[in-house]
């Protein structure tokens, strides 16, 4: 599903260059549930943004669903994002003036689905994350956990192949963290590839594979106990 | 082009961000309001000018004769130049295509008597065509006609003040009055916005009057209206040519300023149209200055709005919005806001002009208002301005990398 070879990325800082990713090799197959760990500044978000086509890499190859990603224009990137990828962010990134239902329906609008169908599908996904009753509330009327579940519903609504989550539980307490992780596990069980950044060992342990980053390089890549259990 | 879903997105974005929308709408509405007021008042000023100079027919030419002031071709200085009927024929036949109407005129001060009332008035012998030269309007009866001329009828048309002086509250129509010992029948009464003195004239058929006063074919003046198809410059040239030829016919020196006189309204018109042209330019400059300020205002606000929305645009991109979709959304919103608020400013402006119009007359502003084409032009300008104002920042926003947009706050 995702294949990365010798990926490099640096950010210009003034005249200097900050070399963030220094040759990443990573292969994630369809249906995997992978977490990335590493200290702050190790390049986790950078990697995820590149995988999510929100940013571009400098060197190396990136294949998404077998397609080489190179010199992508914004229009093509937008279409690929809409088709293959769903995002969950630490800070939720919901549109504040839209209701939960409208936020969830937004990706379908850009997919060209008509309004009636859009709202029906969105409602179905809100139901799935247990927030049907909150459909007509604005984001600022929801708790952090509820917002994140709305964001997950939005990530899922286009039936993407890969869900990318950057510290989805970073702003949540332990109970809501568990409910969000349960959701991600359910999604994975349905066959979706899930790729999560986290700082918390307990969270990482709930995935099937942990990739550890340090200073822009992968220092370890192992299956978790659940992962091993499944693999057997 | 009509996409209900897109409009729904835009209405929501406008409705849920009222302050932002109101802010940009206000700028445009205000600019258009100012534009309308300035333009309307400028037009009012122009109307005043037009009105002042439109009392008598705008295309009149008067010709009269007097004593010469220069000796010429063996004629002594101080000779009285006398127009005759053949001058009338000459003008009619030579300038038939340039003349709209022409009337000779004889004018005498005469004593007029009705029963025990009597007074002195100017009596004018004219042709029916003379009517268009004056701004007089018939209140009662009719003006002279060609039958009166041909039959030399002893009839008169009198001014409103003559009727008031001689008849008091009674109607003069059909009554008979005595002018210098001869009885005339009153066939009409006129009023004239020019004032009391213009309403103390008495008109009688030119032929009747000529017969009464010597029957020698003499006449005093010509009143002409020139063909309105002539341009102002052509009309001025026409007047000068008539003057030159009449002077030659009567052996008056071309340099004699008094022997034969001519007053051509076209000359005044030229001055007036010069002033009006100046006014128009002033109005245009002010009007477009205001519009330009509006355009700059809306551009600045659009830059601010797009900046404020960068994060939202990043989110939209992350969930699959293409750059074109982003640009289209922002432009459509900008055009919608500018068009609606521009229209609002226009309505308010026109309303104010309507309400304040009457009280502005003392400041020489008459019937202030804006014409349909100006209104449409201003609205179009604004829509285009909204388009440009929205396009540049939208294009810029759409090209920001999503990761950068998402991290902005
Ligand atoms: N747009 C940018 N411009 C310049 N430097 C950047 C940019 N984005 C990230 N960096 C730098 O790149 C490095 C890696 O950043 P990244 O966000 O990938 O770290 P991370 O592993 O996600 O950290 P955290 O756990 O704090 O989220 C950091 O030093 C960061 O300062
Ligand atoms: Mg990060």
XYZ file of C-alpha atoms and ligand atoms in Angstrom:
673
model
C 0.000 0.000 0.000
C 2.725 2.404 1.034
C 6.290 1.893 -0.080
C 9.041 4.347 0.799
C 12.644 4.042 -0.373
C 15.557 6.164 0.817
C 13.305 9.114 1.549
C 14.956 12.440 2.404
C 13.399 15.684 3.485
C 14.925 18.909 4.713
C 13.449 22.269 5.596
C 15.197 25.498 4.695
C 15.871 27.563 7.779
C 17.249 30.868 6.659
C 20.285 29.959 4.589
C 20.808 26.673 6.379
C 19.000 23.438 5.722
C 17.488 21.370 8.472
C 17.816 17.747 7.418
C 14.794 16.076 9.026
C 14.373 12.733 7.248
C 17.664 11.125 6.380
C 16.858 8.081 4.296
C 13.714 6.304 5.423
C 12.837 2.860 4.063
C 9.382 1.689 4.988
C 6.868 -0.720 3.536
C 3.318 -0.860 4.840
C 1.018 -3.471 3.356
C -2.691 -3.137 2.935
C -4.590 -3.790 6.174
C -1.697 -3.086 8.529
C -2.068 -1.150 11.786
C 1.198 0.695 12.315
C 2.287 3.210 14.920
C 5.273 5.529 14.737
C 7.073 6.540 17.894
C 10.013 8.769 18.565
C 11.071 11.805 20.504
C 9.816 15.248 19.673
C 11.423 16.609 16.541
C 12.469 13.210 15.247
C 10.459 13.741 12.039
C 7.286 11.739 12.663
C 4.847 14.421 11.481
C 7.060 15.211 8.541
C 6.914 11.584 7.424
C 3.168 11.380 7.881
C 2.579 14.612 5.945
C 4.621 13.280 3.056
C 2.731 9.989 3.106
C -0.490 12.005 3.222
C 0.519 14.144 0.205
C 0.220 17.248 2.351
C 3.918 17.904 1.802
C 6.560 16.880 -0.734
C 9.751 14.907 -0.214
C 13.142 15.898 -1.635
C 14.784 12.595 -2.523
C 13.897 8.929 -2.681
C 10.811 7.148 -3.970
C 7.312 7.031 -2.607
C 4.718 4.663 -4.037
C 1.108 5.034 -2.937
C -1.069 2.096 -3.959
C 1.624 1.176 -6.479
C 1.734 4.642 -8.052
C 5.002 6.581 -7.977
C 4.419 9.969 -6.356
C 6.571 12.475 -8.157
C 6.084 16.081 -9.254
C 2.477 15.904 -8.258
C 0.431 19.010 -8.960
C -2.022 20.207 -6.339
C -5.045 19.109 -8.285
C -3.806 15.553 -8.682
C -2.765 15.473 -5.025
C -6.222 16.672 -3.974
C -7.890 13.947 -5.983
C -5.578 11.246 -4.577
C -6.127 12.475 -1.028
C -9.856 12.443 -1.556
C -9.763 8.950 -3.015
C -7.201 7.066 -0.905
C -6.518 8.958 2.303
C -8.284 9.992 5.465
C -6.722 12.276 8.069
C -7.072 12.566 11.818
C -5.147 15.386 13.481
C -4.175 16.051 17.052
C -5.987 19.379 16.973
C -9.039 17.853 15.227
C -9.139 20.471 12.437
C -12.901 20.674 12.207
C -14.444 23.693 10.472
C -15.849 25.717 13.319
C -18.925 27.068 11.586
C -20.084 23.707 10.299
C -22.052 21.177 12.342
C -20.636 17.749 13.113
C -22.718 16.287 10.307
C -21.579 18.915 7.781
C -17.944 18.433 8.747
C -18.241 14.712 8.156
C -20.011 15.299 4.839
C -17.391 17.760 3.509
C -15.060 15.219 1.809
C -18.079 13.830 -0.046
C -18.893 17.348 -1.304
C -15.481 17.505 -2.939
C -16.035 14.035 -4.286
C -19.154 15.312 -6.043
C -21.730 13.329 -4.108
C -25.139 15.019 -4.024
C -26.341 16.638 -0.867
C -29.003 14.176 0.162
C -26.772 11.174 -0.264
C -23.904 13.013 1.382
C -25.825 13.724 4.539
C -27.162 10.181 4.672
C -23.702 8.656 4.444
C -22.291 11.187 6.913
C -25.041 10.317 9.385
C -24.224 6.643 9.009
C -20.592 7.307 9.947
C -21.516 9.593 12.830
C -23.670 6.735 14.090
C -20.691 4.437 13.760
C -18.613 6.676 16.049
C -21.551 6.947 18.443
C -22.399 10.597 17.811
C -25.649 10.418 15.886
C -27.333 12.459 18.610
C -24.744 15.206 18.210
C -25.071 15.552 14.445
C -26.349 19.115 14.526
C -23.932 20.464 17.093
C -21.094 22.793 16.253
C -17.543 21.652 17.149
C -17.295 24.076 20.077
C -20.263 22.331 21.678
C -18.417 18.994 21.686
C -15.796 17.552 24.061
C -12.292 16.784 22.813
C -13.065 13.061 22.516
C -16.269 13.795 20.625
C -14.459 16.163 18.269
C -11.857 13.524 17.558
C -14.559 10.970 16.833
C -16.197 13.435 14.426
C -12.793 13.842 12.775
C -12.474 10.057 12.511
C -15.922 9.810 10.960
C -14.841 12.470 8.478
C -11.641 10.523 7.704
C -13.670 7.388 7.032
C -16.576 8.793 5.097
C -14.927 8.460 1.690
C -13.905 4.832 2.455
C -10.190 5.578 2.097
C -7.578 2.863 1.812
C -5.336 4.477 4.410
C -6.160 6.438 7.543
C -3.369 8.688 8.755
C -3.549 9.912 12.330
C -1.070 12.383 13.835
C -1.265 11.984 17.617
C -5.037 11.472 17.553
C -5.096 10.911 21.301
C -2.563 13.594 22.154
C -5.202 15.978 23.443
C -7.392 13.380 25.136
C -7.601 11.803 28.583
C -7.151 8.058 29.053
C -10.822 7.037 28.837
C -11.450 8.954 25.624
C -8.093 7.743 24.340
C -9.339 4.177 24.726
C -12.570 4.871 22.865
C -10.662 6.487 19.998
C -8.223 3.568 19.831
C -11.121 1.106 19.885
C -12.523 2.908 16.863
C -9.221 2.777 15.008
C -8.917 -0.915 15.773
C -12.438 -1.547 14.445
C -11.549 0.292 11.277
C -8.424 -1.785 10.889
C -10.385 -4.944 11.489
C -12.584 -3.942 8.555
C -9.460 -4.022 6.416
C -8.334 -0.415 6.313
C -4.664 0.448 6.633
C -4.131 2.618 9.711
C -1.006 4.654 10.366
C -0.777 6.399 13.744
C 1.757 8.708 15.338
C 1.846 8.556 19.111
C 3.964 9.369 22.120
C 2.218 6.893 24.381
C 3.495 3.323 24.737
C 0.023 2.087 25.749
C -1.409 3.491 22.562
C 1.358 2.029 20.426
C 0.872 -1.330 22.095
C -2.682 -1.450 20.779
C -1.427 -1.330 17.183
C 0.138 -4.312 15.415
C 3.497 -2.841 14.487
C 5.693 -0.134 15.978
C 8.217 1.872 13.965
C 10.645 3.933 16.031
C 12.265 7.050 14.616
C 15.312 8.841 15.896
C 16.951 11.838 14.239
C 15.318 11.146 10.928
C 16.158 7.449 10.771
C 14.251 4.287 11.611
C 15.954 2.669 14.587
C 13.544 -0.215 15.074
C 10.555 -1.772 13.359
C 8.803 -4.571 15.277
C 5.485 -6.337 15.570
C 3.679 -5.861 18.891
C 2.305 -8.759 20.882
C -1.102 -8.280 19.278
C 0.573 -8.093 15.915
C 2.459 -11.308 16.530
C -0.697 -12.993 17.776
C -2.496 -12.049 14.580
C 0.442 -13.073 12.461
C 0.477 -16.599 13.904
C -22.621 27.315 -13.754
C -25.543 27.323 -11.338
C -24.567 24.871 -8.652
C -26.949 24.755 -5.724
C -24.395 22.987 -3.540
C -21.763 25.629 -4.187
C -24.224 28.397 -3.374
C -25.180 26.591 -0.196
C -21.509 26.473 0.847
C -21.202 30.185 0.128
C -24.352 31.225 1.933
C -23.236 29.223 4.929
C -19.801 30.771 4.889
C -21.329 34.259 4.607
C -24.054 33.626 7.142
C -21.791 32.043 9.744
C -19.161 34.746 9.398
C -21.443 37.740 9.606
C -18.932 40.234 10.905
C -16.445 39.432 8.173
C -19.096 39.571 5.452
C -20.604 42.748 6.864
C -17.193 44.373 6.981
C -16.439 43.779 3.332
C -20.017 44.449 2.312
C -19.965 47.744 4.164
C -16.915 48.999 2.278
C -18.521 48.312 -1.053
C -21.935 49.628 -0.054
C -20.327 52.786 1.262
C -18.273 53.331 -1.878
C -21.298 52.894 -4.097
C -23.398 55.086 -1.829
C -20.854 57.888 -2.110
C -20.563 57.318 -5.829
C -24.320 57.542 -6.277
C -24.632 60.662 -4.148
C -21.789 62.490 -5.886
C -22.887 61.426 -9.318
C -26.494 62.287 -8.581
C -25.664 65.728 -7.219
C -23.418 66.424 -10.173
C -26.279 65.543 -12.449
C -28.525 67.837 -10.412
C -26.079 70.690 -10.942
C -26.142 69.998 -14.659
C -29.932 69.964 -14.651
C -29.933 73.420 -13.061
C -27.724 74.705 -15.850
C -29.844 73.153 -18.549
C -32.966 74.561 -16.966
C -31.607 78.099 -16.657
C -30.800 78.259 -20.334
C -33.862 76.501 -21.593
C -36.399 79.209 -20.861
C -36.804 80.218 -24.475
C -36.308 77.905 -27.409
C -32.676 76.751 -27.285
C -32.229 77.149 -31.027
C -33.395 80.754 -31.428
C -31.783 83.463 -33.529
C -33.047 87.067 -33.369
C -32.134 89.686 -35.986
C -32.934 93.397 -35.708
C -31.885 96.652 -37.349
C -30.669 100.007 -36.015
C -28.740 103.137 -36.999
C -25.381 102.605 -38.722
C -22.198 103.644 -36.919
C -19.813 103.432 -39.884
C -20.063 105.233 -43.214
C -20.001 102.684 -46.005
C -20.314 102.638 -49.809
C -21.335 106.281 -50.021
C -23.871 106.005 -47.235
C -23.599 108.378 -44.332
C -23.100 107.404 -40.760
C -26.269 107.284 -38.631
C -28.526 105.958 -41.378
C -31.517 103.933 -40.194
C -31.427 100.415 -41.656
C -34.916 99.218 -42.527
C -35.888 95.569 -43.049
C -38.677 94.955 -45.543
C -40.848 92.049 -46.626
C -38.343 91.122 -49.330
C -35.758 90.434 -46.605
C -38.236 87.946 -45.153
C -38.635 86.288 -48.559
C -34.855 86.357 -49.065
C -34.129 84.576 -45.764
C -36.880 82.016 -46.267
C -35.747 81.145 -49.773
C -31.982 81.209 -49.198
C -31.907 79.268 -45.929
C -34.980 77.058 -46.186
C -32.961 73.955 -45.209
C -31.316 75.548 -42.167
C -34.414 77.259 -40.821
C -36.970 75.400 -38.744
C -39.364 78.335 -38.245
C -39.155 82.015 -39.106
C -41.374 84.930 -38.231
C -41.043 88.652 -38.979
C -42.050 91.014 -36.226
C -43.305 94.572 -35.852
C -43.503 95.943 -32.333
C -45.170 99.120 -31.134
C -46.178 100.536 -27.808
C -49.872 101.258 -28.018
C -52.709 102.410 -25.855
C -55.263 99.674 -25.290
C -58.789 100.308 -24.034
C -61.512 98.059 -22.689
C -64.594 99.869 -21.495
C -63.340 102.227 -18.782
C -59.964 100.486 -18.362
C -56.945 101.528 -20.385
C -53.187 101.031 -20.353
C -50.164 100.947 -22.645
C -48.761 97.661 -23.885
C -46.264 96.350 -26.414
C -48.212 95.074 -29.389
C -46.361 92.625 -31.611
C -47.316 91.734 -35.129
C -45.998 88.232 -35.810
C -46.478 84.978 -37.729
C -47.935 81.862 -36.031
C -44.392 80.417 -36.001
C -43.388 83.012 -33.445
C -45.116 80.909 -30.812
C -42.253 78.362 -30.641
C -39.717 81.128 -29.952
C -41.297 82.091 -26.685
C -41.867 79.777 -23.792
C -45.462 81.090 -23.648
C -48.263 78.614 -23.085
C -51.892 79.064 -24.058
C -54.229 79.230 -21.072
C -57.372 79.986 -23.030
C -58.341 79.955 -26.691
C -55.636 79.611 -29.362
C -52.608 81.373 -30.825
C -52.624 83.083 -34.229
C -52.888 80.874 -37.318
C -52.166 81.319 -41.043
C -55.755 82.127 -41.814
C -55.447 85.151 -39.534
C -52.351 86.142 -41.523
C -53.917 85.684 -44.955
C -57.197 87.345 -44.097
C -55.529 90.099 -42.040
C -58.009 89.387 -39.262
C -58.336 91.949 -36.519
C -57.666 89.482 -33.721
C -55.252 89.502 -30.748
C -53.738 87.044 -28.276
C -53.075 88.724 -24.945
C -50.878 87.936 -21.950
C -52.255 86.900 -18.595
C -51.366 90.257 -17.001
C -53.160 92.167 -19.767
C -56.280 90.160 -19.003
C -55.862 90.832 -15.300
C -55.303 94.578 -15.799
C -58.207 95.159 -18.138
C -60.731 92.474 -17.218
C -60.060 91.830 -13.541
C -61.530 88.465 -12.632
C -63.530 88.151 -15.825
C -62.485 86.087 -18.835
C -61.168 88.109 -21.767
C -61.758 85.427 -24.366
C -64.142 86.562 -27.112
C -64.225 90.154 -25.825
C -63.313 93.130 -27.993
C -60.626 95.670 -27.194
C -59.664 98.959 -28.781
C -56.046 99.454 -29.852
C -55.259 102.904 -31.239
C -58.851 103.343 -32.292
C -59.345 99.987 -33.996
C -61.401 97.143 -32.546
C -59.791 93.704 -32.166
C -61.313 90.448 -30.987
C -59.447 88.475 -28.283
C -58.951 84.886 -29.446
C -56.518 83.634 -26.807
C -54.783 84.271 -23.481
C -51.279 83.009 -22.690
C -49.088 82.653 -19.652
C -45.297 82.813 -19.594
C -42.917 81.504 -16.899
C -40.619 84.418 -17.790
C -42.671 86.620 -15.429
C -45.108 89.536 -15.407
C -43.424 91.650 -18.086
C -43.467 88.700 -20.516
C -47.200 88.409 -19.820
C -47.933 92.025 -20.831
C -47.479 91.466 -24.572
C -50.252 91.480 -27.116
C -49.850 89.460 -30.331
C -51.696 90.279 -33.535
C -51.257 88.954 -37.113
C -48.179 90.440 -38.780
C -50.129 91.339 -41.915
C -52.853 93.097 -39.938
C -50.323 95.194 -38.085
C -48.289 96.023 -41.184
C -51.414 97.341 -42.885
C -52.283 99.501 -39.879
C -48.838 101.111 -39.662
C -48.190 102.709 -43.047
C -48.748 99.618 -45.195
C -45.245 100.091 -46.585
C -43.817 96.579 -46.261
C -41.560 97.618 -43.378
C -40.756 95.291 -40.518
C -38.566 95.476 -37.384
C -37.168 92.093 -36.522
C -36.867 88.423 -37.409
C -37.305 85.590 -34.972
C -35.845 82.352 -36.274
C -35.351 78.877 -34.911
C -32.650 76.981 -36.699
C -32.873 73.359 -37.769
C -32.111 71.346 -34.602
C -30.068 68.892 -36.684
C -27.371 71.554 -37.012
C -24.441 71.197 -34.636
C -23.675 74.145 -32.405
C -20.754 75.179 -34.611
C -22.832 74.873 -37.780
C -25.562 76.971 -36.174
C -23.083 79.668 -35.208
C -21.682 79.703 -38.747
C -25.222 79.890 -40.112
C -26.029 82.940 -37.953
C -22.835 84.686 -39.008
C -23.530 84.027 -42.669
C -27.054 85.490 -42.465
C -25.680 88.563 -40.721
C -22.984 89.037 -43.363
C -25.425 88.719 -46.243
C -28.034 91.015 -44.707
C -25.349 93.647 -44.088
C -24.260 93.412 -47.697
C -27.840 93.613 -48.944
C -28.426 96.769 -46.930
C -24.987 98.343 -47.577
C -23.906 98.097 -43.958
C -20.179 97.805 -43.269
C -19.125 94.284 -42.199
C -17.456 95.946 -39.214
C -20.558 97.857 -38.135
C -21.601 96.357 -34.799
C -24.917 98.225 -34.575
C -26.465 98.689 -38.026
C -27.790 95.134 -37.984
C -27.771 93.059 -34.810
C -28.032 89.316 -34.378
C -28.392 87.251 -31.218
C -27.688 83.582 -31.744
C -28.565 81.247 -28.843
C -26.129 78.746 -30.267
C -23.297 80.970 -28.988
C -24.701 80.789 -25.450
C -25.279 77.085 -25.889
C -21.646 76.659 -26.722
C -20.603 78.315 -23.487
C -23.137 76.367 -21.502
C -22.097 73.101 -23.063
C -18.492 74.012 -22.267
C -19.395 74.475 -18.614
C -21.454 71.303 -18.649
C -18.591 69.408 -20.232
C -16.327 70.643 -17.438
C -18.874 69.591 -14.868
C -19.215 66.163 -16.461
C -15.479 65.623 -16.290
C -15.414 66.722 -12.669
C -18.251 64.346 -11.872
C -16.492 61.511 -13.672
C -13.232 62.139 -11.853
C -14.915 62.244 -8.454
C -17.168 59.306 -9.222
C -14.397 57.068 -10.419
C -12.157 58.167 -7.586
C -14.786 56.885 -5.183
C -15.193 53.663 -7.108
C -11.453 53.139 -7.150
C -11.278 53.640 -3.411
C -14.003 51.013 -3.120
C -12.070 48.588 -5.282
C -8.898 49.079 -3.243
C -10.913 48.651 -0.058
C -12.477 45.391 -1.146
C -9.091 44.091 -2.325
C -7.528 44.728 1.058
C -10.388 43.096 2.841
C -10.214 40.068 0.574
C -6.516 39.671 1.345
C -7.334 39.781 5.035
C -10.253 37.383 4.706
C -8.266 34.817 2.778
C -5.487 35.038 5.317
C -7.936 34.520 8.132
C -9.364 31.492 6.365
C -6.029 29.878 5.504
C -6.475 27.100 8.055
C -10.007 26.353 6.886
C -8.727 26.207 3.317
C -6.000 23.808 4.475
C -8.644 21.551 6.003
C -10.678 21.661 2.821
C -7.597 20.705 0.843
C -6.766 17.844 3.196
C -10.218 16.374 2.578
C -9.871 16.713 -1.176
C -10.595 20.261 -2.359
C -8.697 21.051 -5.567
C -7.085 24.495 -5.969
C -9.735 25.391 -8.529
C -12.510 24.546 -6.116
C -10.911 26.827 -3.523
C -10.447 29.713 -5.955
C -13.979 29.368 -7.299
C -15.445 29.375 -3.815
C -13.645 32.522 -2.704
C -14.337 34.417 -5.911
C -17.976 33.519 -5.956
C -18.285 34.663 -2.393
C -16.478 37.933 -3.127
C -18.564 38.650 -6.213
C -21.743 37.829 -4.381
C -20.930 40.119 -1.480
C -19.814 42.974 -3.724
C -22.822 42.695 -6.001
C -25.362 42.565 -3.194
C -23.824 45.280 -1.070
C -23.113 47.423 -4.110
C -26.756 47.171 -5.021
C -27.712 48.025 -1.463
C -25.496 51.118 -1.503
C -27.093 52.110 -4.765
C -30.629 51.777 -3.434
C -29.776 53.769 -0.331
C -28.061 56.428 -2.439
C -30.984 56.747 -4.833
C -33.344 56.848 -1.846
C -31.394 59.669 -0.214
C -31.343 61.617 -3.481
C -35.102 61.165 -3.817
C -35.731 62.342 -0.276
C -33.231 65.169 -0.192
C -33.793 66.261 -3.799
C -36.420 68.957 -3.189
C -34.448 70.630 -0.378
C -31.308 70.802 -2.528
C -32.827 73.131 -5.105
C -31.570 76.195 -3.269
C -28.017 74.865 -3.735
C -28.550 74.826 -7.499
C -29.078 71.062 -7.529
C -32.171 70.139 -9.498
C -33.662 66.642 -9.754
C -30.479 64.871 -8.669
C -30.365 61.277 -9.851
C -28.348 58.650 -11.665
C -29.221 57.195 -15.012
C -29.776 53.521 -15.715
C -26.537 53.015 -17.711
C -24.473 54.606 -14.959
C -26.088 52.327 -12.411
C -25.451 49.242 -14.493
C -21.909 50.363 -15.266
C -21.090 50.948 -11.606
C -22.511 47.587 -10.592
C -20.567 45.813 -13.318
C -17.397 47.606 -12.276
C -17.922 46.366 -8.752
C -18.577 42.806 -9.791
C -15.413 42.831 -11.837
C -13.621 44.440 -8.918
C -14.907 41.693 -6.634
C -13.668 39.163 -9.133
C -10.174 40.612 -9.294
C -10.103 41.377 -5.600
C -11.073 37.797 -4.839
C -8.970 36.132 -7.508
C -5.470 37.230 -6.551
C -5.569 36.322 -2.861
C -7.597 33.179 -3.609
C -5.041 32.024 -6.138
C -2.335 32.648 -3.593
C -4.184 30.798 -0.864
C -4.899 27.867 -3.157
C -1.200 27.484 -3.892
C -0.130 27.293 -0.243
C 0.987 23.769 0.653
C -1.721 22.087 2.705
C 0.680 21.312 5.514
C 1.565 24.988 5.819
C -2.075 26.038 5.652
C -3.046 23.532 8.321
C -0.343 24.732 10.690
C -1.285 28.393 10.327
C -3.361 30.061 12.978
N 7.683 23.761 7.963
C 8.829 23.587 8.641
N 9.835 24.445 8.467
C 10.991 24.307 9.129
N 11.230 23.322 9.982
C 10.263 22.432 10.229
C 9.014 22.526 9.569
N 8.226 21.494 9.995
C 8.964 20.803 10.886
N 10.174 21.360 11.030
C 11.264 20.887 11.866
O 11.530 19.550 11.490
C 11.780 18.769 12.591
C 10.841 17.571 12.608
O 9.550 18.022 12.801
P 8.301 17.083 12.948
O 7.099 17.908 13.096
O 8.322 16.067 11.873
O 8.625 16.378 14.341
P 7.756 15.334 15.151
O 8.534 14.115 15.208
O 6.387 15.259 14.588
O 7.718 16.059 16.578
P 6.544 16.109 17.626
O 6.548 14.839 18.357
O 6.898 17.281 18.481
O 5.261 16.350 16.852
C 11.641 19.629 13.838
O 12.903 20.057 14.251
C 10.861 20.824 13.327
O 11.257 21.991 14.000
Mg 4.445 15.909 15.178
